[in-house]
Coordinates of N, CA and C in Angstrom, one line a residue:
X1 N 106.6 93.8 160.2 CA 106.5 93.6 161.1 C 106.6 92.4 162.2
X2 N 107.8 93.1 163.8 CA 108.2 91.9 164.4 C 107.1 90.6 164.7
X3 N 107.4 89.1 164.0 CA 106.0 88.6 164.7 C 105.5 88.6 163.5
X4 N 105.8 89.3 162.6 CA 104.9 89.3 160.9 C 104.4 90.1 159.4
X5 N 106.1 90.5 160.4 CA 106.5 91.7 159.3 C 104.9 92.5 158.1
X6 N 104.3 92.5 159.1 CA 102.9 93.3 158.2 C 102.4 94.8 157.8
X7 N 101.9 94.8 156.4 CA 102.2 96.0 155.8 C 100.0 96.2 155.8
X8 N 99.7 95.9 157.0 CA 98.0 96.3 156.8 C 97.3 94.6 156.9
X9 N 98.5 94.2 158.1 CA 97.0 92.4 157.8 C 97.0 91.8 156.7
X10 N 96.6 90.2 156.3 CA 95.9 89.2 155.9 C 95.9 89.8 154.4
X11 N 96.5 89.7 153.3 CA 95.6 89.6 152.6 C 94.5 89.0 152.4
X12 N 93.5 89.9 151.2 CA 92.8 89.7 150.7 C 92.7 89.4 149.4
X13 N 91.5 89.4 148.5 CA 91.4 88.8 147.2 C 92.4 90.0 146.6
X14 N 92.7 89.2 145.4 CA 94.0 90.3 144.3 C 93.5 91.0 143.9
X15 N 94.1 92.3 143.9 CA 94.4 94.0 143.5 C 94.1 94.0 142.5
X16 N 93.5 94.9 141.8 CA 94.4 95.4 140.5 C 95.2 96.2 141.0
X17 N 96.5 96.5 140.1 CA 98.2 97.1 140.6 C 98.1 98.9 140.2
X18 N 98.5 99.4 141.4 CA 98.0 101.0 141.1 C 99.2 101.4 141.1
X19 N 99.5 102.7 141.3 CA 100.7 103.4 140.7 C 100.6 104.2 142.6
X20 N 101.9 103.8 142.2 CA 102.0 104.6 144.0 C 101.2 105.5 144.7
X21 N 100.3 105.5 145.4 CA 99.8 106.9 146.3 C 100.0 107.2 147.2
X22 N 98.9 108.6 147.0 CA 99.8 108.5 149.0 C 99.7 108.9 149.9
X23 N 99.6 108.9 151.0 CA 99.1 109.1 152.1 C 99.3 108.2 152.4
X24 N 99.1 107.3 153.7 CA 98.4 107.1 154.6 C 98.1 105.1 154.5
X25 N 97.3 104.4 153.8 CA 97.3 103.5 154.2 C 98.4 102.7 152.9
X26 N 97.9 101.2 152.1 CA 99.7 100.6 152.2 C 99.6 100.7 150.9
X27 N 98.7 102.4 150.0 CA 99.1 102.5 148.8 C 98.9 100.9 148.0
X28 N 98.5 99.8 148.3 CA 98.4 98.2 147.7 C 99.3 98.3 146.5
X29 N 98.9 97.6 145.5 CA 99.5 96.5 144.9 C 100.4 97.3 143.6
X30 N 101.6 97.4 144.5 CA 102.1 98.1 143.0 C 103.3 98.5 141.7
X31 N 103.3 96.1 142.2 CA 104.4 95.8 141.1 C 104.1 96.0 139.8
X32 N 103.1 95.4 139.6 CA 102.3 95.3 138.7 C 102.7 97.4 137.1
X33 N 102.9 97.7 138.3 CA 103.2 98.9 137.3 C 104.5 99.8 137.5
X34 N 104.7 99.3 137.2 CA 107.1 99.2 137.7 C 107.5 98.0 136.9
X35 N 108.1 98.8 136.8 CA 109.7 97.4 135.7 C 110.3 97.9 135.7
X36 N 111.4 96.9 135.6 CA 112.8 96.7 135.8 C 113.2 96.7 137.4
X37 N 114.9 96.5 137.8 CA 115.3 97.6 139.0 C 114.3 96.9 140.3
X38 N 112.8 98.6 139.9 CA 111.9 98.9 141.1 C 111.0 98.0 141.0
X39 N 110.4 98.0 139.2 CA 110.0 96.9 139.8 C 109.7 95.7 140.6
X40 N 111.1 94.8 140.7 CA 111.5 93.8 141.5 C 111.1 94.3 142.5
X41 N 112.2 95.2 142.9 CA 112.4 95.2 144.2 C 111.2 95.6 145.4
X42 N 109.8 96.1 144.1 CA 108.3 96.2 145.2 C 107.1 95.1 144.9
X43 N 107.9 93.2 144.2 CA 107.6 92.9 144.5 C 108.0 91.7 145.6
X44 N 109.3 92.5 145.7 CA 109.9 91.7 147.1 C 109.4 92.0 148.0
X45 N 108.8 93.6 148.7 CA 108.1 94.3 149.4 C 106.5 93.6 149.8
X46 N 106.2 93.7 148.0 CA 104.9 93.0 148.9 C 105.0 91.3 148.7
X47 N 106.0 91.0 148.6 CA 106.2 89.2 149.0 C 107.1 88.8 149.5
X48 N 107.9 89.5 150.3 CA 108.2 89.4 151.5 C 109.1 90.9 152.4
X49 N 107.2 91.3 152.7 CA 107.7 92.9 153.5 C 109.4 92.9 154.3
X50 N 108.4 92.0 155.4 CA 110.2 92.4 156.6 C 111.1 91.5 156.4
X51 N 112.0 90.8 155.3 CA 112.9 90.2 155.2 C 113.5 92.0 153.8
X52 N 112.5 92.1 153.5 CA 113.3 92.8 152.0 C 113.7 94.9 152.8
X53 N 112.3 94.8 153.3 CA 112.7 95.5 154.5 C 114.4 95.3 155.1
X54 N 114.3 95.3 156.3 CA 115.0 94.2 157.2 C 116.4 94.3 156.0
X55 N 116.4 93.9 154.7 CA 118.0 93.4 154.6 C 118.3 94.8 153.7
X56 N 117.6 95.8 153.4 CA 117.8 97.4 152.4 C 118.2 98.4 154.1
X57 N 117.6 97.7 155.1 CA 118.5 98.2 156.2 C 119.9 98.2 157.0
X58 N 120.2 96.9 156.6 CA 121.7 96.4 156.0 C 122.3 96.7 155.6
X59 N 121.6 96.9 154.5 CA 122.5 97.5 153.2 C 123.0 98.4 153.5
X60 N 121.9 99.7 153.5 CA 122.4 100.6 153.6 C 123.1 101.4 155.3
X61 N 123.0 100.8 155.8 CA 123.9 101.1 157.4 C 125.4 100.8 156.8
X62 N 126.0 99.9 156.1 CA 126.9 99.2 155.6 C 127.5 100.4 154.8
X63 N 126.8 100.5 154.0 CA 126.9 101.0 153.3 C 127.7 103.0 154.3
X64 N 126.5 103.7 155.1 CA 126.7 104.2 155.8 C 128.1 104.0 156.7
X65 N 129.0 102.7 156.7 CA 129.5 103.4 158.4 C 131.0 103.1 156.9
X66 N 130.6 102.9 155.9 CA 131.5 102.7 155.1 C 132.1 104.3 154.7
X67 N 131.2 105.0 154.0 CA 131.5 106.2 154.1 C 131.9 107.5 155.4
X68 N 131.5 106.9 156.3 CA 131.7 107.2 157.5 C 133.5 107.1 158.1
X69 N 134.3 105.8 157.8 CA 135.2 105.3 157.9 C 136.0 105.4 157.0
X70 N 135.6 105.7 155.9 CA 137.0 106.0 154.4 C 136.5 107.9 154.5
X71 N 135.2 108.4 154.5 CA 135.5 109.8 153.4 C 135.7 110.5 155.2
X72 N 135.0 110.9 155.9 CA 134.9 111.4 157.6 C 136.1 110.8 158.7
X73 N 136.1 110.2 159.1 CA 137.0 109.6 160.1 C 138.7 109.4 159.1
X74 N 138.6 108.9 158.1 CA 140.0 109.0 157.6 C 140.8 107.7 157.9
X75 N 140.3 105.9 158.6 CA 140.6 105.5 158.8 C 142.0 104.6 158.5
X76 N 143.2 105.0 158.7 CA 144.4 104.4 158.1 C 144.5 102.4 157.7
X77 N 143.3 102.1 158.7 CA 143.0 100.7 158.0 C 141.2 100.0 158.0
X78 N 140.8 99.5 157.0 CA 138.6 100.0 157.0 C 139.0 98.2 157.9
X79 N 137.5 99.3 159.0 CA 137.3 98.1 159.2 C 136.1 97.3 159.5
X80 N 136.5 95.8 158.8 CA 135.5 95.0 158.4 C 134.4 95.3 159.4
X81 N 135.0 94.5 160.1 CA 133.8 93.6 161.1 C 133.3 94.6 162.0
X82 N 133.6 95.9 162.2 CA 132.7 96.8 162.2 C 131.5 97.8 161.6
X83 N 131.6 97.1 160.0 CA 130.8 97.9 159.1 C 130.3 95.8 159.0
X84 N 130.3 95.1 159.5 CA 129.6 93.9 159.6 C 128.2 94.1 160.2
X85 N 128.7 94.1 161.3 CA 128.5 94.5 162.9 C 127.1 95.6 162.8
X86 N 127.3 96.5 161.8 CA 126.6 97.8 161.2 C 124.9 97.5 160.7
X87 N 125.9 96.2 160.3 CA 124.6 95.3 158.9 C 123.9 94.7 159.6
X88 N 124.4 93.9 160.5 CA 123.4 93.2 161.5 C 122.4 94.0 162.4
X89 N 123.1 94.6 162.6 CA 122.5 96.0 163.6 C 121.3 96.1 162.5
X90 N 121.6 96.6 161.9 CA 120.4 97.1 160.2 C 119.6 95.5 160.3
X91 N 119.7 94.2 160.2 CA 119.1 93.3 159.5 C 117.6 92.9 160.6
X92 N 118.4 93.4 162.1 CA 118.0 92.4 163.3 C 117.3 93.3 164.3
X93 N 117.5 94.5 164.2 CA 116.5 95.9 165.0 C 115.9 97.0 164.1
X94 N 116.9 97.1 163.2 CA 116.6 98.8 163.3 C 115.3 98.4 161.6
X95 N 115.2 97.4 161.0 CA 114.9 96.9 159.9 C 113.2 96.5 160.6
X96 N 113.2 95.5 161.7 CA 111.8 94.7 161.8 C 111.8 96.0 162.6
X97 N 111.8 96.5 163.6 CA 111.4 97.4 164.9 C 110.6 98.2 163.9
X98 N 111.4 99.1 163.3 CA 111.1 99.9 162.1 C 109.6 99.9 161.3
X99 N 109.8 99.1 161.5 CA 109.1 98.5 160.2 C 107.9 98.0 161.2
X100 N 107.5 97.9 162.6 CA 106.7 97.2 163.0 C 106.4 99.0 164.2
X101 N 106.9 99.5 163.9 CA 106.4 101.0 164.7 C 105.6 101.8 163.8
X102 N 106.5 101.8 162.3 CA 104.9 102.8 160.9 C 103.7 101.9 160.8
X103 N 104.1 100.5 162.1 CA 102.1 100.0 160.8 C 101.1 100.7 162.5
X104 N 102.1 100.4 164.4 CA 102.1 100.8 164.9 C 101.5 102.3 164.4
X105 N 101.8 103.2 164.1 CA 101.5 104.4 164.1 C 100.9 104.9 163.7
X106 N 100.0 104.2 161.8 CA 99.8 103.2 161.2 C 97.9 102.9 161.6
X107 N 98.6 102.1 162.1 CA 96.7 101.9 163.3 C 96.1 102.2 164.5
X108 N 96.9 103.2 164.9 CA 96.9 104.0 166.1 C 95.9 105.6 165.9
X109 N 96.3 106.5 164.5 CA 96.3 107.5 164.1 C 97.1 107.5 162.5
X110 N 95.0 107.0 162.3 CA 94.6 106.2 160.6 C 94.5 108.1 160.3
X111 N 94.8 108.1 158.6 CA 94.4 109.2 158.1 C 92.7 109.1 157.7
X112 N 92.5 108.2 157.3 CA 91.1 108.0 157.5 C 90.3 108.5 158.3
X113 N 90.2 108.6 159.3 CA 90.0 109.1 160.9 C 90.5 110.8 161.5
X114 N 91.6 110.7 161.4 CA 91.6 112.1 161.6 C 92.7 113.1 161.0
X115 N 92.6 112.4 159.3 CA 92.5 114.1 158.5 C 94.1 114.0 158.7
X116 N 94.9 113.3 157.2 CA 96.3 114.3 157.2 C 97.3 114.8 157.9
X117 N 97.0 116.1 157.2 CA 97.8 117.1 158.8 C 97.6 116.6 159.5
X118 N 96.6 116.0 161.0 CA 96.6 115.5 161.9 C 96.6 114.3 161.8
X119 N 97.0 113.7 161.2 CA 97.7 112.5 161.6 C 99.1 111.8 162.2
X120 N 99.6 113.2 160.4 CA 101.1 113.1 160.6 C 101.8 114.1 161.4
X121 N 100.7 115.4 161.4 CA 101.9 116.4 163.4 C 101.7 115.1 164.3
X122 N 100.4 114.1 164.6 CA 100.7 113.2 166.0 C 101.8 112.1 166.1
X123 N 101.9 112.0 164.6 CA 102.9 110.9 164.5 C 104.3 111.1 164.1
X124 N 104.8 112.5 164.1 CA 105.9 112.8 163.6 C 105.5 113.8 165.8
X125 N 104.5 114.1 166.3 CA 105.6 113.9 167.3 C 105.7 112.9 168.5
X126 N 106.1 112.2 167.7 CA 105.4 110.2 168.5 C 107.0 109.8 168.6
X127 N 107.1 110.4 166.7 CA 108.1 109.6 167.0 C 109.1 110.2 167.3
X128 N 109.6 111.3 166.9 CA 111.4 112.0 166.7 C 110.6 112.4 169.0
X129 N 110.1 112.8 169.2 CA 110.0 112.8 170.9 C 110.1 111.4 171.8
X130 N 109.3 110.6 171.2 CA 109.7 109.5 171.4 C 110.0 108.2 171.7
X131 N 109.7 108.4 170.9 CA 110.6 106.7 169.9 C 112.1 106.8 169.4
X132 N 112.5 108.4 168.6 CA 113.4 108.8 168.1 C 114.4 108.2 169.1
X133 N 114.2 109.1 171.1 CA 115.5 109.1 172.1 C 115.4 107.8 172.0
X134 N 114.9 107.4 172.1 CA 114.2 105.5 171.9 C 115.7 105.2 171.9
X135 N 114.6 105.1 170.1 CA 116.5 104.6 169.5 C 118.0 104.4 169.7
X136 N 117.7 105.5 169.4 CA 119.4 106.1 169.5 C 120.3 105.9 171.1
X137 N 119.1 106.0 171.8 CA 119.9 105.1 173.5 C 120.7 103.6 173.2
X138 N 118.8 103.2 172.9 CA 119.3 101.6 171.7 C 120.5 101.5 171.2
X139 N 120.8 102.5 169.8 CA 121.2 102.0 168.9 C 123.4 101.8 170.1
X140 N 123.4 103.6 170.4 CA 124.3 103.5 171.6 C 124.6 102.3 172.4
X141 N 123.9 101.6 173.2 CA 124.3 100.7 174.0 C 125.1 99.9 173.4
X142 N 123.8 99.2 172.1 CA 123.9 98.1 171.3 C 125.4 97.5 171.2
X143 N 125.2 98.7 169.8 CA 126.8 99.0 169.6 C 128.1 98.5 170.2
X144 N 128.4 99.2 171.4 CA 128.7 99.0 173.2 C 129.2 97.7 173.2
X145 N 128.0 97.3 173.8 CA 128.2 96.0 173.9 C 128.0 94.7 173.0
X146 N 128.2 94.8 171.7 CA 128.4 93.8 170.4 C 130.7 93.9 170.2
X147 N 130.4 95.4 170.8 CA 131.9 96.0 171.0 C 132.9 94.8 171.5
X148 N 131.8 94.4 172.5 CA 132.5 94.1 174.1 C 133.5 95.0 175.4
X149 N 132.5 96.4 175.5 CA 132.6 97.5 176.7 C 131.6 97.3 177.2
X150 N 130.4 97.0 177.6 CA 130.0 97.3 178.4 C 129.7 98.1 179.7
X151 N 130.5 98.5 179.9 CA 130.6 99.0 181.5 C 131.6 100.7 180.0
X152 N 131.3 100.8 178.8 CA 131.3 101.8 178.2 C 129.7 103.2 178.2
X153 N 128.0 101.6 177.8 CA 127.6 102.0 178.1 C 127.1 103.0 178.9
X154 N 126.7 103.0 180.0 CA 126.5 104.5 180.6 C 126.7 105.2 179.8
X155 N 128.2 106.2 180.1 CA 129.2 106.8 180.2 C 129.8 106.7 178.8
X156 N 128.7 106.5 178.0 CA 128.1 107.0 176.4 C 126.8 108.1 176.2
X157 N 125.6 107.2 176.5 CA 124.9 107.6 177.1 C 124.9 108.6 177.9
X158 N 126.0 109.2 178.5 CA 126.5 110.5 179.6 C 126.2 111.8 178.2
X159 N 127.9 110.7 177.4 CA 128.1 112.0 176.8 C 128.2 112.3 175.7
X160 N 126.8 112.0 175.1 CA 126.5 111.6 173.7 C 124.7 111.7 172.7
X161 N 124.5 110.7 174.1 CA 123.0 111.3 173.7 C 122.7 112.6 173.5
X162 N 122.5 113.7 174.0 CA 121.3 114.7 174.0 C 121.7 115.1 172.8
X163 N 124.0 115.3 172.2 CA 123.9 115.9 171.4 C 123.3 115.3 169.9
X164 N 123.1 113.7 170.3 CA 123.0 113.0 169.1 C 120.9 113.5 168.6
X165 N 120.0 113.4 170.0 CA 118.7 113.5 169.3 C 118.9 114.8 169.2
X166 N 119.4 115.7 169.7 CA 119.6 117.4 168.5 C 120.4 116.9 167.4
X167 N 120.9 116.7 166.7 CA 122.1 116.5 165.8 C 120.3 115.4 164.7
X168 N 120.2 114.4 165.9 CA 118.6 113.4 164.9 C 117.5 114.5 164.8
X169 N 117.3 115.6 165.1 CA 116.5 116.4 164.4 C 116.4 117.6 164.6
X170 N 117.3 117.7 163.4 CA 117.8 118.9 162.5 C 117.4 118.3 161.6
X171 N 118.2 116.4 160.7 CA 117.5 115.5 159.7 C 116.4 114.8 160.2
X172 N 116.3 114.5 161.0 CA 114.9 113.6 160.7 C 113.3 114.2 160.8
X173 N 113.1 115.6 161.7 CA 112.0 116.4 161.1 C 111.2 116.6 160.8
X174 N 111.8 117.1 159.5 CA 111.1 117.3 157.5 C 111.1 116.3 157.4
X175 N 112.7 114.8 156.7 CA 112.5 113.6 157.4 C 110.4 113.3 156.4
X176 N 110.7 112.9 158.3 CA 109.5 112.6 158.2 C 108.5 112.8 158.2
X177 N 108.0 114.3 158.4 CA 106.9 115.7 157.9 C 107.0 114.9 156.6
X178 N 107.8 114.4 155.9 CA 107.4 113.4 154.2 C 107.1 112.1 153.6
X179 N 108.1 111.6 155.4 CA 107.7 110.2 155.0 C 105.8 110.4 155.8
X180 N 105.9 110.6 156.4 CA 104.3 111.1 157.7 C 103.1 111.2 156.3
X181 N 103.7 112.2 155.4 CA 102.4 112.7 154.6 C 102.4 112.2 153.8
X182 N 103.1 112.4 152.7 CA 103.0 112.2 150.9 C 103.6 110.3 151.6
X183 N 104.1 109.5 151.4 CA 104.1 107.8 151.0 C 104.1 106.8 152.2
X184 N 103.5 106.3 151.0 CA 102.7 104.8 151.4 C 103.4 104.4 152.6
X185 N 102.7 103.8 152.6 CA 102.9 102.9 154.6 C 104.0 101.7 154.4
X186 N 103.4 101.0 152.6 CA 104.7 99.9 152.8 C 106.5 100.4 151.9
X187 N 105.9 101.7 151.8 CA 107.4 102.4 151.1 C 107.3 103.0 153.0
X188 N 107.4 103.3 153.7 CA 108.1 103.6 154.8 C 109.8 103.2 155.3
X189 N 109.4 101.9 154.6 CA 110.8 102.2 155.8 C 112.1 101.9 155.5
X190 N 111.9 101.9 153.9 CA 112.7 102.0 152.1 C 113.1 103.4 152.1
X191 N 112.1 104.1 153.1 CA 112.2 106.2 152.5 C 113.4 105.8 153.8
X192 N 113.1 105.8 154.4 CA 113.4 106.5 155.9 C 115.0 105.5 155.6
X193 N 115.1 104.2 155.0 CA 116.4 103.3 155.2 C 118.2 104.4 154.0
X194 N 117.0 104.7 153.1 CA 117.2 105.9 152.4 C 117.8 107.6 153.0
X195 N 116.9 107.7 153.6 CA 117.9 108.8 154.2 C 118.3 108.9 155.7
X196 N 118.8 107.3 156.1 CA 119.3 106.6 157.1 C 120.9 106.4 156.2
X197 N 121.4 106.9 154.6 CA 122.5 107.0 154.5 C 123.3 108.2 155.4
X198 N 123.0 109.6 155.3 CA 122.7 110.5 155.9 C 123.9 110.1 157.0
X199 N 122.4 109.8 158.2 CA 122.2 109.7 159.5 C 123.0 108.5 160.1
X200 N 123.5 107.6 158.6 CA 124.2 106.6 159.3 C 125.7 106.7 159.3
X201 N 126.6 108.0 158.7 CA 127.3 108.4 159.4 C 128.4 109.6 159.5
X202 N 126.7 110.0 160.1 CA 126.8 110.6 161.9 C 127.2 109.4 162.4
X203 N 125.6 108.6 162.5 CA 125.6 107.1 164.0 C 126.5 106.6 164.1
X204 N 127.5 106.4 163.2 CA 129.0 104.8 163.0 C 130.1 106.3 163.4
X205 N 130.4 107.3 163.1 CA 131.4 108.3 163.9 C 130.9 108.4 165.1
X206 N 129.8 109.7 165.1 CA 129.7 109.2 166.4 C 129.2 107.9 167.9
X207 N 129.2 106.9 167.6 CA 129.8 105.9 168.5 C 130.6 105.3 168.4
X208 N 131.6 105.8 167.8 CA 133.2 105.9 167.5 C 134.5 107.1 168.5
X209 N 133.4 108.2 168.7 CA 134.4 108.8 169.0 C 134.8 109.4 170.2

């Protein structure tokens, strides 16, 4: 999370490695049960959770923008700086903020107290009705500001925010239902980052149309 990147607070005594578990908690130490690239990634999540999640978001943000420029927009020249800006937003903003948000939801709406179904439904409702619109509006505003188009922020929000929120619900309501119900807390940001490859293509196109 912001200011600590924690996925469940201070570490206690070493725990036995377990496989990736079901919903709710942080899933325990999982790196010992996987090898290869996936095992390395899980170890990075354990040892450097915030940095790993921010880097994951940055790389997948960049991938979404590359796909948008090359395959959706068919731009005659590739805008490298635009892709760098998208990656920077993922690293500085999206990764840390989303990590903090999922930690906060897990503390506010614990499965152990509310039960799996109630926790999932409440998390999904708060995420999609409160957090998602704020994130989309912030993203549009930040893109315009870093591109030096401060005067375009309000017109952009007036023109495209509602359409973007509706498009967000089509993808993210089912994706987040899966995320909150079966994905362990420490893997929720990476899961969202993978799904967001599709979303980032839309955001990249929508923020520049």
